[in-house]
């Protein structure tokens, strides 16, 4: 799964490139592309656009989450093409405060429910306006390697825990 901060159209271009890379990998090896390799390929495209004439750099930062044979992964990719692996991270407005909050709250033994709840609390800190199930989306990816988008009712249940 991918979330972004920045220009939506740039994100769509990168997502399409990532999908094509994942499909090509699957056709070649008959298995899903490792998350780290997909991120490396997206970062290479982003970096290439910083030094090519006639094109502008991508105006977007990405958080890429996935689960492969080596376990769960979360990567941040910046417009420069630099990328880092994280246990928990945030991008966009108030990301510094959100990262500080996550450093205090995150631990390796968290269950999915606790992680979703912590993510929502973190998001709420920097959210403009009223945050409810109609204006946010939450997804999880786990050991079954399935990317699952929570229903609005499930998101509401998490929000009501506060």
Short mmCIF file of N, CA and C in Angstrom, two decimals:
data_model
loop_
_atom_site.label_atom_id
_atom_site.label_comp_id
_atom_site.label_asym_id
_atom_site.label_seq_id
_atom_site.Cartn_x
_atom_site.Cartn_y
_atom_site.Cartn_z
N UNK A 1 0.82 -1.18 0.00
CA UNK A 1 0.00 0.00 0.00
C UNK A 1 0.87 1.25 0.00
N UNK A 2 0.37 2.29 -0.57
CA UNK A 2 1.10 3.55 -0.67
C UNK A 2 0.22 4.70 -0.21
N UNK A 3 0.80 5.59 0.59
CA UNK A 3 0.17 6.88 0.89
C UNK A 3 1.15 7.96 0.47
N UNK A 4 0.63 9.15 0.20
CA UNK A 4 1.51 10.19 -0.30
C UNK A 4 1.19 11.53 0.35
N UNK A 5 2.16 12.40 0.25
CA UNK A 5 1.99 13.80 0.61
C UNK A 5 2.59 14.59 -0.53
N UNK A 6 1.77 15.44 -1.15
CA UNK A 6 2.26 16.22 -2.27
C UNK A 6 1.26 16.23 -3.41
N UNK A 7 1.78 16.16 -4.60
CA UNK A 7 0.96 16.30 -5.81
C UNK A 7 0.36 14.96 -6.24
N UNK A 8 -0.97 14.90 -6.25
CA UNK A 8 -1.68 13.69 -6.61
C UNK A 8 -1.34 13.12 -7.97
N UNK A 9 -1.30 13.95 -9.03
CA UNK A 9 -0.97 13.41 -10.35
C UNK A 9 0.42 12.76 -10.41
N UNK A 10 1.38 13.33 -9.69
CA UNK A 10 2.71 12.72 -9.64
C UNK A 10 2.64 11.35 -8.99
N UNK A 11 1.80 11.23 -7.97
CA UNK A 11 1.64 9.94 -7.29
C UNK A 11 1.08 8.90 -8.25
N UNK A 12 0.09 9.29 -9.04
CA UNK A 12 -0.51 8.34 -9.98
C UNK A 12 0.52 7.82 -10.98
N UNK A 13 1.40 8.70 -11.45
CA UNK A 13 2.46 8.28 -12.38
C UNK A 13 3.36 7.25 -11.70
N UNK A 14 3.76 7.52 -10.47
CA UNK A 14 4.65 6.61 -9.75
C UNK A 14 3.96 5.28 -9.43
N UNK A 15 2.69 5.34 -9.05
CA UNK A 15 1.94 4.11 -8.75
C UNK A 15 1.86 3.24 -10.01
N UNK A 16 1.58 3.86 -11.14
CA UNK A 16 1.52 3.09 -12.39
C UNK A 16 2.87 2.46 -12.73
N UNK A 17 3.95 3.20 -12.52
CA UNK A 17 5.28 2.63 -12.76
C UNK A 17 5.56 1.47 -11.81
N UNK A 18 5.15 1.63 -10.55
CA UNK A 18 5.32 0.56 -9.57
C UNK A 18 4.51 -0.68 -9.93
N UNK A 19 3.29 -0.49 -10.39
CA UNK A 19 2.46 -1.62 -10.81
C UNK A 19 3.08 -2.37 -11.99
N UNK A 20 3.60 -1.61 -12.95
CA UNK A 20 4.24 -2.24 -14.10
C UNK A 20 5.49 -3.02 -13.67
N UNK A 21 6.26 -2.47 -12.76
CA UNK A 21 7.45 -3.18 -12.26
C UNK A 21 7.05 -4.47 -11.55
N UNK A 22 5.99 -4.38 -10.73
CA UNK A 22 5.53 -5.56 -10.00
C UNK A 22 5.02 -6.63 -10.95
N UNK A 23 4.30 -6.22 -12.00
CA UNK A 23 3.79 -7.18 -12.98
C UNK A 23 4.93 -7.83 -13.76
N UNK A 24 5.91 -7.04 -14.16
CA UNK A 24 7.05 -7.59 -14.90
C UNK A 24 7.81 -8.59 -14.04
N UNK A 25 7.99 -8.27 -12.77
CA UNK A 25 8.68 -9.17 -11.84
C UNK A 25 7.89 -10.48 -11.71
N UNK A 26 6.57 -10.36 -11.57
CA UNK A 26 5.74 -11.55 -11.40
C UNK A 26 5.78 -12.42 -12.66
N UNK A 27 5.73 -11.80 -13.82
CA UNK A 27 5.81 -12.57 -15.07
C UNK A 27 7.13 -13.32 -15.19
N UNK A 28 8.19 -12.69 -14.73
CA UNK A 28 9.52 -13.28 -14.85
C UNK A 28 9.75 -14.40 -13.82
N UNK A 29 9.39 -14.15 -12.55
CA UNK A 29 9.76 -15.07 -11.47
C UNK A 29 8.59 -15.85 -10.86
N UNK A 30 7.35 -15.55 -11.27
CA UNK A 30 6.16 -16.20 -10.74
C UNK A 30 6.03 -16.07 -9.22
N UNK A 31 6.47 -14.94 -8.71
CA UNK A 31 6.27 -14.61 -7.29
C UNK A 31 6.20 -13.10 -7.17
N UNK A 32 5.66 -12.65 -6.04
CA UNK A 32 5.48 -11.21 -5.83
C UNK A 32 6.82 -10.53 -5.59
N UNK A 33 6.92 -9.31 -6.06
CA UNK A 33 8.15 -8.53 -5.93
C UNK A 33 8.40 -8.21 -4.45
N UNK A 34 9.63 -8.36 -3.96
CA UNK A 34 9.93 -7.95 -2.59
C UNK A 34 9.70 -6.44 -2.43
N UNK A 35 9.21 -6.05 -1.27
CA UNK A 35 8.88 -4.65 -1.02
C UNK A 35 10.10 -3.76 -1.22
N UNK A 36 11.24 -4.20 -0.72
CA UNK A 36 12.47 -3.38 -0.83
C UNK A 36 12.84 -3.14 -2.29
N UNK A 37 12.65 -4.13 -3.14
CA UNK A 37 12.99 -3.97 -4.56
C UNK A 37 12.03 -3.01 -5.25
N UNK A 38 10.75 -3.10 -4.92
CA UNK A 38 9.77 -2.18 -5.49
C UNK A 38 10.09 -0.74 -5.09
N UNK A 39 10.42 -0.54 -3.82
CA UNK A 39 10.76 0.80 -3.33
C UNK A 39 12.02 1.30 -4.02
N UNK A 40 13.01 0.45 -4.18
CA UNK A 40 14.25 0.84 -4.84
C UNK A 40 13.97 1.30 -6.28
N UNK A 41 13.08 0.60 -6.97
CA UNK A 41 12.74 0.98 -8.34
C UNK A 41 11.98 2.30 -8.40
N UNK A 42 11.04 2.51 -7.49
CA UNK A 42 10.33 3.80 -7.43
C UNK A 42 11.30 4.93 -7.12
N UNK A 43 12.19 4.70 -6.16
CA UNK A 43 13.17 5.73 -5.79
C UNK A 43 14.10 6.05 -6.95
N UNK A 44 14.47 5.05 -7.74
CA UNK A 44 15.34 5.29 -8.88
C UNK A 44 14.66 6.18 -9.93
N UNK A 45 13.37 5.95 -10.15
CA UNK A 45 12.62 6.79 -11.08
C UNK A 45 12.58 8.22 -10.56
N UNK A 46 12.28 8.37 -9.27
CA UNK A 46 12.20 9.71 -8.68
C UNK A 46 13.55 10.42 -8.75
N UNK A 47 14.62 9.71 -8.48
CA UNK A 47 15.95 10.30 -8.51
C UNK A 47 16.32 10.70 -9.93
N UNK A 48 15.97 9.87 -10.90
CA UNK A 48 16.28 10.16 -12.30
C UNK A 48 15.65 11.49 -12.74
N UNK A 49 14.46 11.76 -12.27
CA UNK A 49 13.77 12.99 -12.65
C UNK A 49 14.38 14.23 -11.99
N UNK A 50 15.24 14.06 -11.01
CA UNK A 50 15.89 15.23 -10.41
C UNK A 50 17.05 15.73 -11.25
N UNK A 51 17.55 14.90 -12.19
CA UNK A 51 18.72 15.32 -12.95
C UNK A 51 18.54 15.22 -14.46
N UNK A 52 17.31 14.97 -14.90
CA UNK A 52 17.05 14.90 -16.34
C UNK A 52 16.57 16.25 -16.86
N UNK A 53 17.07 16.64 -18.02
CA UNK A 53 16.63 17.89 -18.63
C UNK A 53 15.24 17.76 -19.21
N UNK A 54 14.47 18.84 -19.15
CA UNK A 54 13.15 18.86 -19.76
C UNK A 54 12.04 18.29 -18.91
N UNK A 55 12.36 17.77 -17.74
CA UNK A 55 11.33 17.26 -16.83
C UNK A 55 11.58 17.85 -15.44
N UNK A 56 10.52 17.95 -14.67
CA UNK A 56 10.67 18.45 -13.32
C UNK A 56 10.68 17.27 -12.35
N UNK A 57 11.29 17.45 -11.18
CA UNK A 57 11.26 16.36 -10.18
C UNK A 57 9.83 16.09 -9.72
N UNK A 58 9.60 14.88 -9.25
CA UNK A 58 8.30 14.54 -8.69
C UNK A 58 8.08 15.33 -7.40
N UNK A 59 6.92 15.92 -7.26
CA UNK A 59 6.60 16.72 -6.08
C UNK A 59 5.80 15.92 -5.07
N UNK A 60 6.36 14.80 -4.63
CA UNK A 60 5.60 13.91 -3.75
C UNK A 60 6.57 13.10 -2.88
N UNK A 61 6.15 12.88 -1.64
CA UNK A 61 6.83 11.93 -0.76
C UNK A 61 5.88 10.75 -0.58
N UNK A 62 6.45 9.56 -0.48
CA UNK A 62 5.64 8.34 -0.37
C UNK A 62 5.96 7.59 0.91
N UNK A 63 4.95 6.95 1.49
CA UNK A 63 5.14 5.91 2.49
C UNK A 63 4.63 4.63 1.84
N UNK A 64 5.50 3.63 1.73
CA UNK A 64 5.16 2.37 1.10
C UNK A 64 5.20 1.28 2.16
N UNK A 65 4.06 0.60 2.35
CA UNK A 65 3.96 -0.48 3.32
C UNK A 65 3.71 -1.78 2.59
N UNK A 66 4.31 -2.84 3.08
CA UNK A 66 4.09 -4.14 2.47
C UNK A 66 4.56 -5.25 3.37
N UNK A 67 4.24 -6.45 2.96
CA UNK A 67 4.63 -7.66 3.71
C UNK A 67 5.11 -8.67 2.69
N UNK A 68 6.33 -9.17 2.87
CA UNK A 68 6.85 -10.18 1.96
C UNK A 68 7.47 -11.31 2.77
N UNK A 69 8.26 -12.14 2.13
CA UNK A 69 8.83 -13.31 2.81
C UNK A 69 9.74 -12.93 3.98
N UNK A 70 10.20 -11.69 4.01
CA UNK A 70 11.06 -11.25 5.09
C UNK A 70 10.30 -10.51 6.19
N UNK A 71 8.99 -10.41 6.07
CA UNK A 71 8.19 -9.78 7.10
C UNK A 71 7.62 -8.44 6.67
N UNK A 72 7.13 -7.66 7.66
CA UNK A 72 6.53 -6.37 7.34
C UNK A 72 7.59 -5.31 7.03
N UNK A 73 7.22 -4.37 6.16
CA UNK A 73 8.13 -3.28 5.78
C UNK A 73 7.37 -1.97 5.68
N UNK A 74 8.05 -0.90 6.04
CA UNK A 74 7.54 0.44 5.84
C UNK A 74 8.71 1.29 5.35
N UNK A 75 8.54 1.89 4.18
CA UNK A 75 9.59 2.73 3.60
C UNK A 75 9.04 4.12 3.34
N UNK A 76 9.92 5.12 3.51
CA UNK A 76 9.62 6.49 3.13
C UNK A 76 10.51 6.83 1.94
N UNK A 77 9.91 7.39 0.89
CA UNK A 77 10.65 7.79 -0.30
C UNK A 77 10.44 9.29 -0.49
N UNK A 78 11.53 10.03 -0.56
CA UNK A 78 11.46 11.48 -0.75
C UNK A 78 11.59 11.85 -2.22
N UNK A 79 11.20 13.09 -2.58
CA UNK A 79 11.28 13.51 -3.99
C UNK A 79 12.68 13.39 -4.59
N UNK A 80 13.71 13.43 -3.75
CA UNK A 80 15.08 13.32 -4.26
C UNK A 80 15.42 11.90 -4.70
N UNK A 81 14.58 10.93 -4.32
CA UNK A 81 14.87 9.54 -4.62
C UNK A 81 15.52 8.82 -3.47
N UNK A 82 15.74 9.52 -2.36
CA UNK A 82 16.28 8.88 -1.16
C UNK A 82 15.17 8.10 -0.48
N UNK A 83 15.50 6.94 0.08
CA UNK A 83 14.49 6.17 0.80
C UNK A 83 15.08 5.55 2.06
N UNK A 84 14.20 5.35 3.04
CA UNK A 84 14.58 4.82 4.34
C UNK A 84 13.53 3.83 4.80
N UNK A 85 13.99 2.82 5.53
CA UNK A 85 13.08 1.89 6.17
C UNK A 85 12.76 2.40 7.57
N UNK A 86 11.51 2.25 7.99
CA UNK A 86 11.05 2.69 9.30
C UNK A 86 10.22 1.60 9.95
N UNK A 87 10.09 1.69 11.27
CA UNK A 87 9.11 0.87 11.99
C UNK A 87 7.78 1.60 12.01
N UNK A 88 7.83 2.92 12.13
CA UNK A 88 6.64 3.78 12.11
C UNK A 88 7.11 5.14 11.62
N UNK A 89 6.31 5.81 10.81
CA UNK A 89 6.72 7.11 10.28
C UNK A 89 5.51 7.92 9.85
N UNK A 90 5.76 9.17 9.52
CA UNK A 90 4.72 10.08 9.05
C UNK A 90 5.34 11.01 8.02
N UNK A 91 4.52 11.47 7.08
CA UNK A 91 4.95 12.45 6.10
C UNK A 91 3.90 13.54 6.02
N UNK A 92 4.29 14.68 5.48
CA UNK A 92 3.32 15.76 5.29
C UNK A 92 3.31 16.75 6.43
N UNK A 93 2.18 17.46 6.52
CA UNK A 93 2.02 18.51 7.52
C UNK A 93 2.13 17.91 8.93
N UNK A 94 2.85 18.59 9.79
CA UNK A 94 3.06 18.16 11.18
C UNK A 94 3.74 16.81 11.31
N UNK A 95 4.50 16.40 10.29
CA UNK A 95 5.14 15.08 10.35
C UNK A 95 6.18 15.00 11.47
N UNK A 96 6.82 16.10 11.78
CA UNK A 96 7.82 16.07 12.86
C UNK A 96 7.16 15.75 14.19
N UNK A 97 6.05 16.40 14.48
CA UNK A 97 5.33 16.12 15.73
C UNK A 97 4.78 14.69 15.72
N UNK A 98 4.28 14.25 14.57
CA UNK A 98 3.74 12.90 14.47
C UNK A 98 4.82 11.85 14.70
N UNK A 99 6.01 12.07 14.13
CA UNK A 99 7.11 11.12 14.33
C UNK A 99 7.53 11.06 15.79
N UNK A 100 7.57 12.21 16.45
CA UNK A 100 7.90 12.25 17.88
C UNK A 100 6.88 11.47 18.68
N UNK A 101 5.60 11.66 18.36
CA UNK A 101 4.53 10.93 19.04
C UNK A 101 4.67 9.44 18.82
N UNK A 102 4.95 9.03 17.58
CA UNK A 102 5.09 7.62 17.26
C UNK A 102 6.30 6.99 17.97
N UNK A 103 7.39 7.76 18.11
CA UNK A 103 8.57 7.25 18.81
C UNK A 103 8.23 6.88 20.24
N UNK A 104 7.35 7.66 20.85
CA UNK A 104 6.96 7.40 22.24
C UNK A 104 5.98 6.23 22.36
N UNK A 105 5.11 6.05 21.37
CA UNK A 105 4.02 5.09 21.48
C UNK A 105 4.30 3.72 20.83
N UNK A 106 5.16 3.69 19.82
CA UNK A 106 5.36 2.45 19.07
C UNK A 106 6.28 1.50 19.82
N UNK A 107 5.96 0.20 19.74
CA UNK A 107 6.88 -0.85 20.19
C UNK A 107 6.69 -2.07 19.30
N UNK A 108 7.71 -2.92 19.21
CA UNK A 108 7.71 -4.04 18.27
C UNK A 108 6.64 -5.09 18.53
N UNK A 109 6.15 -5.18 19.76
CA UNK A 109 5.18 -6.22 20.09
C UNK A 109 3.73 -5.77 19.90
N UNK A 110 3.51 -4.64 19.26
CA UNK A 110 2.14 -4.14 19.07
C UNK A 110 1.31 -5.09 18.23
N UNK A 111 0.06 -5.25 18.62
CA UNK A 111 -0.91 -5.98 17.82
C UNK A 111 -1.46 -5.02 16.75
N UNK A 112 -2.08 -5.58 15.72
CA UNK A 112 -2.63 -4.75 14.63
C UNK A 112 -3.63 -3.73 15.18
N UNK A 113 -4.51 -4.16 16.09
CA UNK A 113 -5.51 -3.24 16.65
C UNK A 113 -4.86 -2.05 17.34
N UNK A 114 -3.81 -2.32 18.13
CA UNK A 114 -3.11 -1.24 18.82
C UNK A 114 -2.42 -0.32 17.82
N UNK A 115 -1.84 -0.89 16.78
CA UNK A 115 -1.15 -0.09 15.77
C UNK A 115 -2.12 0.83 15.03
N UNK A 116 -3.30 0.30 14.68
CA UNK A 116 -4.31 1.12 13.98
C UNK A 116 -4.77 2.25 14.90
N UNK A 117 -5.04 1.91 16.14
CA UNK A 117 -5.49 2.92 17.11
C UNK A 117 -4.42 4.01 17.28
N UNK A 118 -3.16 3.61 17.43
CA UNK A 118 -2.06 4.57 17.57
C UNK A 118 -1.93 5.44 16.33
N UNK A 119 -2.07 4.85 15.15
CA UNK A 119 -1.99 5.62 13.91
C UNK A 119 -3.10 6.66 13.85
N UNK A 120 -4.30 6.28 14.26
CA UNK A 120 -5.43 7.23 14.23
C UNK A 120 -5.24 8.36 15.23
N UNK A 121 -4.72 8.05 16.41
CA UNK A 121 -4.45 9.11 17.40
C UNK A 121 -3.40 10.07 16.83
N UNK A 122 -2.37 9.52 16.20
CA UNK A 122 -1.31 10.35 15.61
C UNK A 122 -1.88 11.24 14.51
N UNK A 123 -2.70 10.67 13.67
CA UNK A 123 -3.32 11.43 12.58
C UNK A 123 -4.22 12.54 13.11
N UNK A 124 -4.93 12.24 14.16
CA UNK A 124 -5.88 13.21 14.73
C UNK A 124 -5.17 14.45 15.26
N UNK A 125 -3.94 14.28 15.75
CA UNK A 125 -3.18 15.40 16.30
C UNK A 125 -2.97 16.52 15.28
N UNK A 126 -2.73 16.16 14.02
CA UNK A 126 -2.44 17.17 13.01
C UNK A 126 -3.56 17.37 12.00
N UNK A 127 -4.73 16.82 12.28
CA UNK A 127 -5.84 16.84 11.33
C UNK A 127 -6.59 18.16 11.42
N UNK A 128 -6.86 18.78 10.27
CA UNK A 128 -7.68 19.99 10.24
C UNK A 128 -9.14 19.61 10.18
N UNK A 129 -9.93 20.11 11.09
CA UNK A 129 -11.35 19.82 11.09
C UNK A 129 -11.68 18.56 11.87
N UNK A 130 -12.88 18.09 11.68
CA UNK A 130 -13.36 16.89 12.37
C UNK A 130 -12.95 15.64 11.62
N UNK A 131 -12.27 14.73 12.29
CA UNK A 131 -11.87 13.48 11.67
C UNK A 131 -12.92 12.42 11.97
N UNK A 132 -13.49 11.84 10.93
CA UNK A 132 -14.44 10.74 11.13
C UNK A 132 -14.27 9.71 10.02
N UNK A 133 -15.08 8.68 10.05
CA UNK A 133 -14.93 7.57 9.10
C UNK A 133 -15.20 7.96 7.66
N UNK A 134 -15.82 9.13 7.44
CA UNK A 134 -16.13 9.54 6.07
C UNK A 134 -14.98 10.29 5.38
N UNK A 135 -13.98 10.75 6.14
CA UNK A 135 -12.92 11.53 5.50
C UNK A 135 -11.51 10.95 5.69
N UNK A 136 -11.42 9.70 6.16
CA UNK A 136 -10.12 9.01 6.22
C UNK A 136 -10.30 7.57 5.77
N UNK A 137 -9.21 6.98 5.33
CA UNK A 137 -9.17 5.57 4.99
C UNK A 137 -8.04 4.93 5.77
N UNK A 138 -8.26 3.71 6.22
CA UNK A 138 -7.26 2.96 6.96
C UNK A 138 -7.13 1.59 6.31
N UNK A 139 -5.89 1.15 6.15
CA UNK A 139 -5.64 -0.19 5.59
C UNK A 139 -4.58 -0.89 6.42
N UNK A 140 -4.61 -2.20 6.38
CA UNK A 140 -3.61 -3.01 7.07
C UNK A 140 -3.03 -4.00 6.07
N UNK A 141 -1.82 -4.43 6.36
CA UNK A 141 -1.19 -5.50 5.59
C UNK A 141 -0.51 -6.39 6.61
N UNK A 142 -0.74 -7.69 6.50
CA UNK A 142 -0.23 -8.58 7.54
C UNK A 142 0.39 -9.84 6.99
N UNK A 143 0.60 -10.81 7.89
CA UNK A 143 1.29 -12.05 7.50
C UNK A 143 0.61 -12.82 6.37
N UNK A 144 -0.69 -12.61 6.19
CA UNK A 144 -1.37 -13.27 5.07
C UNK A 144 -1.07 -12.56 3.75
N UNK A 145 -0.30 -11.47 3.82
CA UNK A 145 0.14 -10.67 2.68
C UNK A 145 -1.02 -10.02 1.93
N UNK A 146 -2.15 -9.90 2.57
CA UNK A 146 -3.31 -9.25 1.96
C UNK A 146 -3.38 -7.81 2.43
N UNK A 147 -3.60 -6.94 1.49
CA UNK A 147 -3.80 -5.53 1.76
C UNK A 147 -5.30 -5.35 1.98
N UNK A 148 -5.68 -4.96 3.20
CA UNK A 148 -7.09 -4.89 3.56
C UNK A 148 -7.46 -3.47 3.93
N UNK A 149 -8.41 -2.90 3.20
CA UNK A 149 -8.92 -1.57 3.52
C UNK A 149 -10.08 -1.75 4.50
N UNK A 150 -9.99 -1.09 5.65
CA UNK A 150 -11.04 -1.20 6.65
C UNK A 150 -12.30 -0.49 6.18
N UNK A 151 -13.43 -1.04 6.52
CA UNK A 151 -14.71 -0.42 6.16
C UNK A 151 -14.92 0.83 7.02
N UNK A 152 -15.77 1.75 6.57
CA UNK A 152 -16.07 2.93 7.40
C UNK A 152 -16.57 2.55 8.80
N UNK A 153 -17.34 1.48 8.91
CA UNK A 153 -17.83 1.04 10.23
C UNK A 153 -16.67 0.61 11.12
N UNK A 154 -15.68 -0.09 10.56
CA UNK A 154 -14.52 -0.50 11.35
C UNK A 154 -13.71 0.71 11.79
N UNK A 155 -13.53 1.68 10.90
CA UNK A 155 -12.80 2.91 11.25
C UNK A 155 -13.54 3.64 12.36
N UNK A 156 -14.87 3.71 12.27
CA UNK A 156 -15.68 4.36 13.29
C UNK A 156 -15.49 3.68 14.64
N UNK A 157 -15.42 2.35 14.65
CA UNK A 157 -15.20 1.62 15.91
C UNK A 157 -13.88 2.03 16.55
N UNK A 158 -12.83 2.17 15.76
CA UNK A 158 -11.54 2.61 16.30
C UNK A 158 -11.62 4.03 16.82
N UNK A 159 -12.28 4.90 16.07
CA UNK A 159 -12.41 6.31 16.48
C UNK A 159 -13.23 6.46 17.76
N UNK A 160 -14.19 5.55 17.97
CA UNK A 160 -15.04 5.62 19.15
C UNK A 160 -14.33 5.14 20.41
N UNK A 161 -13.15 4.52 20.27
CA UNK A 161 -12.41 4.02 21.42
C UNK A 161 -11.84 5.15 22.28
N UNK A 162 -11.76 6.32 21.73
CA UNK A 162 -11.11 7.43 22.45
C UNK A 162 -11.94 7.87 23.61
#
